[in-house]
Amino acid sequence: MSSERVPAELSKGVNGLEKVILREARGSSAEVYLYGGHVTSWKNDHGEELLFVSNKALFKPPKAIRGGIPICFPQFSNHGPLEPHGFARNRFWSIDTDPPPFPTNSSSKAHIDLILKPSEEDMKIWPHSYEFRLRVALGPGGDLTLTSRIRNTNTDGKPFTFTFAYHTYFSVSDISEVRVEGLETLDYLDNLQNKERCTEQGDAITFETEVDKIYLSTPTKIAILDHEKKRTFVIRKEGLPDAVVWNPWDKKAKAMADFGDDEYKHMLCVEAAAIEKPITLKPGEEWRGRQELSAVPSSYCSGQLDPQRVLQGS
Ligand code: BG6
């Protein structure tokens, strides 16, 4: 049957690290490293790469891979006592061969289920027992969906609290040609000004300097318009009220060993996140956070963030 899903293929990636390749019949594909549960590639049906990964990315534990979609858990950035962005992005995940039933029907898509549980060493850093299940699914139209299910499996009766982000690095033609729609007039915390709370002014967001902002309680849909590429990324999110927008610009780029000096021109991070109001789970409780990414031709009217119209390209 042509509707049968193409199986996920396990193979060796950079430095022999294991990765899973997902392919859809029309030609789109995605790659997920078990190291970090980290999506490093998402290609459309023309084989064009949609995610940014640095040419200097190390693919060498314990350093997280620079680019793709790192998972920030159980802490976003330096918002707490743990290492920046937590530890999920530099742990080895396993393939979950028998995941519990999925609430939405994504089993018809090419997908892979991964799982992360704490090691004894991890328990010393963050003394909680959990099961973190990640499904990465590629739809027939090439859309990429990441769904995280995090369950508190503590046996000591204790709740735990975490913050979270899908730290997605989008590939863009030229950052000065890019605008983000859906975040206008929102409040944000400015990481470049001691997390000061400010309000976004004016029109869609454009870029001419370093940006590191956490937009609060955003709409569930955000668009990144790349004028030069004539491509629009649409991010839809559930369970993730906040959105981080980050570009290091030239000075910070130079200071990062695993990032090329000029690469900031070709990437933009827009990160579906839960930061301002951390998530608390009691034992037995589960949280779910989902992001769906699609890339469509930019033929829709800027300012009208109607996903149906975006998807139809009208
Ligand atoms: C962003 C943060 O999400 O990640 C930035 O808002 C941070 O403050 C950036 O610099 C990159 O973090 P890292 O740890 O991957 O270098």
mmCIF file of C-alpha atoms and ligand atoms in Angstrom:
data_model
loop_
_atom_site.group_PDB
_atom_site.id
_atom_site.type_symbol
_atom_site.label_atom_id
_atom_site.label_comp_id
_atom_site.label_asym_id
_atom_site.label_seq_id
_atom_site.Cartn_x
_atom_site.Cartn_y
_atom_site.Cartn_z
ATOM 1 C CA MET A 1 0.000 0.000 0.000
ATOM 2 C CA SER A 2 1.381 3.409 -0.879
ATOM 3 C CA SER A 3 0.008 4.855 2.395
ATOM 4 C CA GLU A 4 2.323 2.622 4.433
ATOM 5 C CA ARG A 5 4.857 4.669 6.297
ATOM 6 C CA VAL A 6 8.483 4.552 5.273
ATOM 7 C CA PRO A 7 10.358 2.994 8.185
ATOM 8 C CA ALA A 8 12.864 4.999 10.133
ATOM 9 C CA GLU A 9 16.424 4.062 9.217
ATOM 10 C CA LEU A 10 19.180 3.860 11.815
ATOM 11 C CA SER A 11 22.613 4.903 10.583
ATOM 12 C CA LYS A 12 25.939 6.408 11.666
ATOM 13 C CA GLY A 13 26.313 10.163 11.538
ATOM 14 C CA VAL A 14 29.224 12.523 12.178
ATOM 15 C CA ASN A 15 31.932 11.006 14.426
ATOM 16 C CA GLY A 16 30.079 7.682 14.380
ATOM 17 C CA LEU A 17 27.177 9.062 16.455
ATOM 18 C CA GLU A 18 23.961 7.187 15.793
ATOM 19 C CA LYS A 19 21.182 8.932 13.925
ATOM 20 C CA VAL A 20 17.742 8.039 12.641
ATOM 21 C CA ILE A 21 16.681 9.134 9.162
ATOM 22 C CA LEU A 22 13.001 9.685 8.404
ATOM 23 C CA ARG A 23 11.846 9.838 4.791
ATOM 24 C CA GLU A 24 8.499 10.669 3.296
ATOM 25 C CA ALA A 25 7.344 9.311 -0.060
ATOM 26 C CA ARG A 26 7.346 12.760 -1.722
ATOM 27 C CA GLY A 27 11.018 13.271 -0.880
ATOM 28 C CA SER A 28 11.163 15.258 2.351
ATOM 29 C CA SER A 29 13.390 13.911 5.128
ATOM 30 C CA ALA A 30 14.619 14.522 8.658
ATOM 31 C CA GLU A 31 17.539 13.310 10.752
ATOM 32 C CA VAL A 32 17.574 12.839 14.502
ATOM 33 C CA TYR A 33 20.705 12.117 16.541
ATOM 34 C CA LEU A 34 20.266 9.893 19.585
ATOM 35 C CA TYR A 35 22.829 12.196 21.190
ATOM 36 C CA GLY A 36 20.591 14.945 22.532
ATOM 37 C CA GLY A 37 17.417 13.584 20.911
ATOM 38 C CA HIS A 38 18.544 16.255 18.505
ATOM 39 C CA VAL A 39 17.006 16.927 15.083
ATOM 40 C CA THR A 40 19.898 18.024 12.849
ATOM 41 C CA SER A 41 18.259 18.050 9.440
ATOM 42 C CA TRP A 42 14.859 18.761 7.925
ATOM 43 C CA LYS A 43 14.687 18.833 4.141
ATOM 44 C CA ASN A 44 11.749 19.637 1.881
ATOM 45 C CA ASP A 45 10.782 17.512 -1.107
ATOM 46 C CA HIS A 46 13.315 19.394 -3.272
ATOM 47 C CA GLY A 47 16.061 18.272 -0.905
ATOM 48 C CA GLU A 48 16.622 21.819 0.410
ATOM 49 C CA GLU A 49 17.845 22.016 4.021
ATOM 50 C CA LEU A 50 15.493 24.066 6.202
ATOM 51 C CA LEU A 51 17.434 23.986 9.466
ATOM 52 C CA PHE A 52 20.737 25.684 10.177
ATOM 53 C CA VAL A 53 23.636 23.624 11.543
ATOM 54 C CA SER A 54 26.969 25.364 11.982
ATOM 55 C CA ASN A 55 29.888 24.262 9.816
ATOM 56 C CA LYS A 56 31.833 24.321 13.067
ATOM 57 C CA ALA A 57 29.357 22.175 15.034
ATOM 58 C CA LEU A 58 31.395 19.644 16.990
ATOM 59 C CA PHE A 59 29.178 16.536 17.224
ATOM 60 C CA LYS A 60 31.311 15.650 20.200
ATOM 61 C CA PRO A 61 29.846 14.920 23.648
ATOM 62 C CA PRO A 62 29.497 16.631 26.074
ATOM 63 C CA LYS A 63 29.144 19.694 23.826
ATOM 64 C CA ALA A 64 25.630 20.135 22.445
ATOM 65 C CA ILE A 65 25.335 20.199 18.656
ATOM 66 C CA ARG A 66 25.300 23.808 17.395
ATOM 67 C CA GLY A 67 22.188 24.074 15.236
ATOM 68 C CA GLY A 68 19.177 21.949 14.373
ATOM 69 C CA ILE A 69 16.728 21.557 17.258
ATOM 70 C CA PRO A 70 18.397 21.151 20.661
ATOM 71 C CA ILE A 71 15.970 20.264 23.466
ATOM 72 C CA CYS A 72 16.284 22.553 26.492
ATOM 73 C CA PHE A 73 15.212 20.591 29.595
ATOM 74 C CA PRO A 74 14.841 20.740 32.574
ATOM 75 C CA GLN A 75 16.026 24.338 32.486
ATOM 76 C CA PHE A 76 15.932 27.017 29.843
ATOM 77 C CA SER A 77 19.196 28.979 29.510
ATOM 78 C CA ASN A 78 20.479 30.257 32.856
ATOM 79 C CA HIS A 79 17.023 30.496 34.449
ATOM 80 C CA GLY A 80 18.040 28.266 37.363
ATOM 81 C CA PRO A 81 20.990 26.499 38.989
ATOM 82 C CA LEU A 82 21.680 23.868 36.310
ATOM 83 C CA GLU A 83 24.020 24.118 33.329
ATOM 84 C CA PRO A 84 22.621 26.479 30.629
ATOM 85 C CA HIS A 85 19.683 24.897 28.794
ATOM 86 C CA GLY A 86 19.728 21.852 31.109
ATOM 87 C CA PHE A 87 21.172 18.478 30.244
ATOM 88 C CA ALA A 88 18.729 16.730 27.856
ATOM 89 C CA ARG A 89 20.636 18.131 24.857
ATOM 90 C CA ASN A 90 23.830 16.369 25.835
ATOM 91 C CA ARG A 91 22.563 12.998 26.973
ATOM 92 C CA PHE A 92 22.275 9.841 24.904
ATOM 93 C CA TRP A 93 18.614 9.052 24.275
ATOM 94 C CA SER A 94 17.270 5.583 23.391
ATOM 95 C CA ILE A 95 14.798 4.449 20.793
ATOM 96 C CA ASP A 96 11.456 3.851 22.498
ATOM 97 C CA THR A 97 10.257 0.611 20.942
ATOM 98 C CA ASP A 98 6.969 0.437 22.802
ATOM 99 C CA PRO A 99 5.674 3.968 23.418
ATOM 100 C CA PRO A 100 2.296 4.353 25.138
ATOM 101 C CA PRO A 101 -0.546 5.205 22.769
ATOM 102 C CA PHE A 102 -0.354 8.649 21.295
ATOM 103 C CA PRO A 103 -3.258 11.022 21.919
ATOM 104 C CA THR A 104 -3.199 12.385 18.364
ATOM 105 C CA ASN A 105 -3.002 10.221 15.312
ATOM 106 C CA SER A 106 0.535 10.746 14.078
ATOM 107 C CA SER A 107 1.271 7.073 13.503
ATOM 108 C CA SER A 108 0.494 7.392 9.790
ATOM 109 C CA LYS A 109 3.475 9.724 9.423
ATOM 110 C CA ALA A 110 7.126 8.673 9.207
ATOM 111 C CA HIS A 111 8.180 8.950 12.822
ATOM 112 C CA ILE A 112 10.573 7.873 15.541
ATOM 113 C CA ASP A 113 10.001 7.673 19.277
ATOM 114 C CA LEU A 114 12.890 8.406 21.621
ATOM 115 C CA ILE A 115 13.088 8.228 25.384
ATOM 116 C CA LEU A 116 15.315 9.772 28.041
ATOM 117 C CA LYS A 117 15.433 8.648 31.664
ATOM 118 C CA PRO A 118 17.842 9.936 34.311
ATOM 119 C CA SER A 119 21.053 8.079 35.087
ATOM 120 C CA GLU A 120 22.365 7.828 38.654
ATOM 121 C CA GLU A 121 24.754 10.681 37.833
ATOM 122 C CA ASP A 122 21.857 12.809 36.554
ATOM 123 C CA MET A 123 19.958 12.205 39.795
ATOM 124 C CA LYS A 124 22.819 13.895 41.646
ATOM 125 C CA ILE A 125 22.380 17.034 39.535
ATOM 126 C CA TRP A 126 18.561 17.009 39.406
ATOM 127 C CA PRO A 127 17.166 14.535 41.949
ATOM 128 C CA HIS A 128 14.022 13.522 40.099
ATOM 129 C CA SER A 129 12.841 10.471 38.287
ATOM 130 C CA TYR A 130 11.141 11.083 34.948
ATOM 131 C CA GLU A 131 10.380 9.606 31.560
ATOM 132 C CA PHE A 132 10.826 12.026 28.689
ATOM 133 C CA ARG A 133 9.321 10.683 25.472
ATOM 134 C CA LEU A 134 10.007 12.536 22.248
ATOM 135 C CA ARG A 135 8.229 11.776 18.992
ATOM 136 C CA VAL A 136 9.668 13.279 15.819
ATOM 137 C CA ALA A 137 7.235 12.926 12.904
ATOM 138 C CA LEU A 138 7.429 13.939 9.274
ATOM 139 C CA GLY A 139 4.079 14.533 7.554
ATOM 140 C CA PRO A 140 3.233 13.764 3.919
ATOM 141 C CA GLY A 141 3.468 17.491 3.112
ATOM 142 C CA GLY A 142 6.935 17.662 4.680
ATOM 143 C CA ASP A 143 5.844 19.266 7.954
ATOM 144 C CA LEU A 144 7.968 18.327 10.962
ATOM 145 C CA THR A 145 6.305 17.753 14.336
ATOM 146 C CA LEU A 146 8.064 17.280 17.650
ATOM 147 C CA THR A 147 5.966 16.123 20.575
ATOM 148 C CA SER A 148 7.418 15.840 24.072
ATOM 149 C CA ARG A 149 5.699 13.925 26.840
ATOM 150 C CA ILE A 150 7.339 14.299 30.220
ATOM 151 C CA ARG A 151 6.101 12.193 33.131
ATOM 152 C CA ASN A 152 7.002 12.475 36.800
ATOM 153 C CA THR A 153 7.934 8.944 37.937
ATOM 154 C CA ASN A 154 9.187 9.972 41.383
ATOM 155 C CA THR A 155 8.443 7.359 44.031
ATOM 156 C CA ASP A 156 9.135 9.744 46.923
ATOM 157 C CA GLY A 157 5.856 11.617 46.380
ATOM 158 C CA LYS A 158 7.674 14.786 45.306
ATOM 159 C CA PRO A 159 6.604 17.076 42.470
ATOM 160 C CA PHE A 160 9.201 18.599 40.168
ATOM 161 C CA THR A 161 9.346 21.820 38.209
ATOM 162 C CA PHE A 162 11.036 22.537 34.896
ATOM 163 C CA THR A 163 11.298 24.987 32.038
ATOM 164 C CA PHE A 164 11.552 23.884 28.438
ATOM 165 C CA ALA A 165 12.314 24.976 24.858
ATOM 166 C CA TYR A 166 12.628 23.557 21.359
ATOM 167 C CA HIS A 167 15.676 25.634 20.452
ATOM 168 C CA THR A 168 15.040 25.596 16.691
ATOM 169 C CA TYR A 169 17.703 27.079 14.398
ATOM 170 C CA PHE A 170 16.011 28.004 11.102
ATOM 171 C CA SER A 171 18.110 28.394 7.982
ATOM 172 C CA VAL A 172 17.563 31.818 6.367
ATOM 173 C CA SER A 173 19.064 33.409 3.268
ATOM 174 C CA ASP A 174 20.082 36.679 4.928
ATOM 175 C CA ILE A 175 19.008 37.762 8.406
ATOM 176 C CA SER A 176 18.540 41.358 7.223
ATOM 177 C CA GLU A 177 15.860 40.126 4.783
ATOM 178 C CA VAL A 178 13.854 38.267 7.408
ATOM 179 C CA ARG A 179 10.813 39.281 9.438
ATOM 180 C CA VAL A 180 8.913 37.512 12.162
ATOM 181 C CA GLU A 181 5.164 37.919 12.441
ATOM 182 C CA GLY A 182 2.950 37.026 15.366
ATOM 183 C CA LEU A 183 4.938 38.638 18.183
ATOM 184 C CA GLU A 184 4.043 42.316 17.626
ATOM 185 C CA THR A 185 2.965 44.306 20.704
ATOM 186 C CA LEU A 186 3.738 41.415 23.085
ATOM 187 C CA ASP A 187 5.613 41.652 26.359
ATOM 188 C CA TYR A 188 9.059 40.074 26.443
ATOM 189 C CA LEU A 189 11.963 39.526 28.803
ATOM 190 C CA ASP A 190 15.155 40.938 27.341
ATOM 191 C CA ASN A 191 18.080 38.628 28.066
ATOM 192 C CA LEU A 192 20.436 41.403 26.957
ATOM 193 C CA GLN A 193 19.061 43.691 29.695
ATOM 194 C CA ASN A 194 19.012 41.455 32.770
ATOM 195 C CA LYS A 195 15.697 39.893 31.750
ATOM 196 C CA GLU A 196 13.966 43.259 32.007
ATOM 197 C CA ARG A 197 10.300 43.113 31.017
ATOM 198 C CA CYS A 198 9.540 45.293 27.974
ATOM 199 C CA THR A 199 6.781 45.587 25.374
ATOM 200 C CA GLU A 200 7.405 45.082 21.673
ATOM 201 C CA GLN A 201 6.550 48.137 19.637
ATOM 202 C CA GLY A 202 5.425 48.589 16.094
ATOM 203 C CA ASP A 203 5.330 46.241 13.215
ATOM 204 C CA ALA A 204 6.705 42.771 12.537
ATOM 205 C CA ILE A 205 10.145 42.043 13.956
ATOM 206 C CA THR A 206 13.196 42.637 11.774
ATOM 207 C CA PHE A 207 16.893 42.231 12.557
ATOM 208 C CA GLU A 208 19.799 44.638 12.525
ATOM 209 C CA THR A 209 21.613 43.756 15.741
ATOM 210 C CA GLU A 210 21.920 41.030 18.392
ATOM 211 C CA VAL A 211 18.544 39.814 19.713
ATOM 212 C CA ASP A 212 17.850 37.590 22.717
ATOM 213 C CA LYS A 213 14.236 37.957 23.861
ATOM 214 C CA ILE A 214 11.654 35.749 25.504
ATOM 215 C CA TYR A 215 8.216 36.736 24.199
ATOM 216 C CA LEU A 216 5.525 35.884 26.724
ATOM 217 C CA SER A 217 2.116 34.284 26.186
ATOM 218 C CA THR A 218 2.387 34.379 22.416
ATOM 219 C CA PRO A 219 -0.187 33.243 19.858
ATOM 220 C CA THR A 220 0.034 29.553 18.936
ATOM 221 C CA LYS A 221 1.207 30.453 15.423
ATOM 222 C CA ILE A 222 4.297 32.431 14.473
ATOM 223 C CA ALA A 223 5.666 33.014 10.966
ATOM 224 C CA ILE A 224 9.208 33.677 9.762
ATOM 225 C CA LEU A 225 9.218 35.327 6.345
ATOM 226 C CA ASP A 226 12.376 35.017 4.286
ATOM 227 C CA HIS A 227 11.945 37.507 1.456
ATOM 228 C CA GLU A 228 15.026 36.514 -0.477
ATOM 229 C CA LYS A 229 14.209 32.794 -0.416
ATOM 230 C CA LYS A 230 10.493 33.560 -0.885
ATOM 231 C CA ARG A 231 9.873 31.056 1.880
ATOM 232 C CA THR A 232 7.775 31.278 5.020
ATOM 233 C CA PHE A 233 8.230 29.036 8.017
ATOM 234 C CA VAL A 234 5.116 28.567 10.112
ATOM 235 C CA ILE A 235 5.514 27.450 13.703
ATOM 236 C CA ARG A 236 2.449 26.113 15.497
ATOM 237 C CA LYS A 237 2.779 25.206 19.132
ATOM 238 C CA GLU A 238 0.776 23.652 21.944
ATOM 239 C CA GLY A 239 1.592 23.670 25.645
ATOM 240 C CA LEU A 240 4.393 26.153 24.963
ATOM 241 C CA PRO A 241 3.133 29.671 25.685
ATOM 242 C CA ASP A 242 6.435 31.537 25.218
ATOM 243 C CA ALA A 243 8.737 32.060 22.226
ATOM 244 C CA VAL A 244 12.425 32.927 22.335
ATOM 245 C CA VAL A 245 13.973 34.859 19.455
ATOM 246 C CA TRP A 246 17.755 34.710 19.284
ATOM 247 C CA ASN A 247 20.466 35.813 16.885
ATOM 248 C CA PRO A 248 23.978 36.283 18.313
ATOM 249 C CA TRP A 249 25.085 38.798 15.642
ATOM 250 C CA ASP A 250 28.742 39.406 14.849
ATOM 251 C CA LYS A 251 30.474 39.904 18.224
ATOM 252 C CA LYS A 252 28.906 36.907 19.994
ATOM 253 C CA ALA A 253 29.358 34.819 16.841
ATOM 254 C CA LYS A 254 33.112 35.449 17.032
ATOM 255 C CA ALA A 255 33.138 34.436 20.699
ATOM 256 C CA MET A 256 31.558 31.015 20.028
ATOM 257 C CA ALA A 257 34.106 28.344 19.156
ATOM 258 C CA ASP A 258 31.537 26.134 17.417
ATOM 259 C CA PHE A 259 29.993 28.859 15.250
ATOM 260 C CA GLY A 260 31.445 30.578 12.171
ATOM 261 C CA ASP A 261 32.062 34.330 12.325
ATOM 262 C CA ASP A 262 29.544 35.123 9.559
ATOM 263 C CA GLU A 263 27.077 32.328 10.146
ATOM 264 C CA TYR A 264 24.750 34.585 12.143
ATOM 265 C CA LYS A 265 23.618 35.989 8.788
ATOM 266 C CA HIS A 266 22.131 32.657 7.807
ATOM 267 C CA MET A 267 20.265 31.544 10.919
ATOM 268 C CA LEU A 268 17.506 32.607 13.240
ATOM 269 C CA CYS A 269 16.362 30.823 16.379
ATOM 270 C CA VAL A 270 12.664 31.004 17.160
ATOM 271 C CA GLU A 271 12.074 28.704 20.093
ATOM 272 C CA ALA A 272 8.692 27.395 21.242
ATOM 273 C CA ALA A 273 9.077 27.407 25.020
ATOM 274 C CA ALA A 274 7.584 27.289 28.510
ATOM 275 C CA ILE A 275 9.727 29.630 30.607
ATOM 276 C CA GLU A 276 7.869 32.394 32.406
ATOM 277 C CA LYS A 277 5.523 29.961 34.163
ATOM 278 C CA PRO A 278 7.545 26.817 34.879
ATOM 279 C CA ILE A 279 5.716 23.486 34.609
ATOM 280 C CA THR A 280 5.137 21.542 37.826
ATOM 281 C CA LEU A 281 4.247 17.839 37.723
ATOM 282 C CA LYS A 282 3.162 15.698 40.656
ATOM 283 C CA PRO A 283 4.132 12.020 40.628
ATOM 284 C CA GLY A 284 2.151 10.242 37.904
ATOM 285 C CA GLU A 285 1.368 13.468 36.037
ATOM 286 C CA GLU A 286 2.410 14.046 32.443
ATOM 287 C CA TRP A 287 3.016 17.247 30.473
ATOM 288 C CA ARG A 288 2.869 17.513 26.737
ATOM 289 C CA GLY A 289 4.493 20.174 24.513
ATOM 290 C CA ARG A 290 4.260 20.101 20.754
ATOM 291 C CA GLN A 291 5.689 22.123 17.901
ATOM 292 C CA GLU A 292 4.822 21.720 14.257
ATOM 293 C CA LEU A 293 6.972 23.327 11.593
ATOM 294 C CA SER A 294 6.023 23.854 7.985
ATOM 295 C CA ALA A 295 7.788 25.674 5.166
ATOM 296 C CA VAL A 296 5.663 27.194 2.429
ATOM 297 C CA PRO A 297 6.234 29.574 -0.484
ATOM 298 C CA SER A 298 5.920 33.214 0.680
ATOM 299 C CA SER A 299 2.989 34.120 -1.460
ATOM 300 C CA TYR A 300 0.648 35.065 1.319
ATOM 301 C CA CYS A 301 -0.082 38.598 2.437
ATOM 302 C CA SER A 302 2.267 39.698 5.134
ATOM 303 C CA GLY A 303 0.339 40.714 8.246
ATOM 304 C CA GLN A 304 -2.368 38.132 7.731
ATOM 305 C CA LEU A 305 -1.246 35.196 9.756
ATOM 306 C CA ASP A 306 -3.968 32.866 8.661
ATOM 307 C CA PRO A 307 -2.415 29.394 8.538
ATOM 308 C CA GLN A 308 -5.057 27.995 6.186
ATOM 309 C CA ARG A 309 -4.160 30.685 3.680
ATOM 310 C CA VAL A 310 -0.475 30.162 4.329
ATOM 311 C CA LEU A 311 -0.734 26.460 3.692
ATOM 312 C CA GLN A 312 -2.811 26.919 0.574
ATOM 313 C CA GLY A 313 -0.271 29.470 -0.600
ATOM 314 C CA SER A 314 -3.077 31.884 -1.486
HETATM 315 C C1 BG6 B 1 19.234 31.098 23.487
HETATM 316 C C2 BG6 B 1 19.415 31.980 24.698
HETATM 317 O O1 BG6 B 1 18.081 30.343 23.633
HETATM 318 O O2 BG6 B 1 20.356 30.224 23.388
HETATM 319 C C3 BG6 B 1 20.724 32.729 24.583
HETATM 320 O O3 BG6 B 1 18.313 32.861 24.794
HETATM 321 C C4 BG6 B 1 21.881 31.781 24.395
HETATM 322 O O4 BG6 B 1 20.916 33.534 25.746
HETATM 323 C C5 BG6 B 1 21.578 30.897 23.194
HETATM 324 O O5 BG6 B 1 23.071 32.509 24.186
HETATM 325 C C6 BG6 B 1 22.665 29.851 22.905
HETATM 326 O O6 BG6 B 1 22.931 29.081 24.013
HETATM 327 P P1 BG6 B 1 24.046 27.976 23.992
HETATM 328 O O7 BG6 B 1 24.131 27.464 25.405
HETATM 329 O O8 BG6 B 1 23.581 26.905 23.048
HETATM 330 O O9 BG6 B 1 25.299 28.639 23.516
#
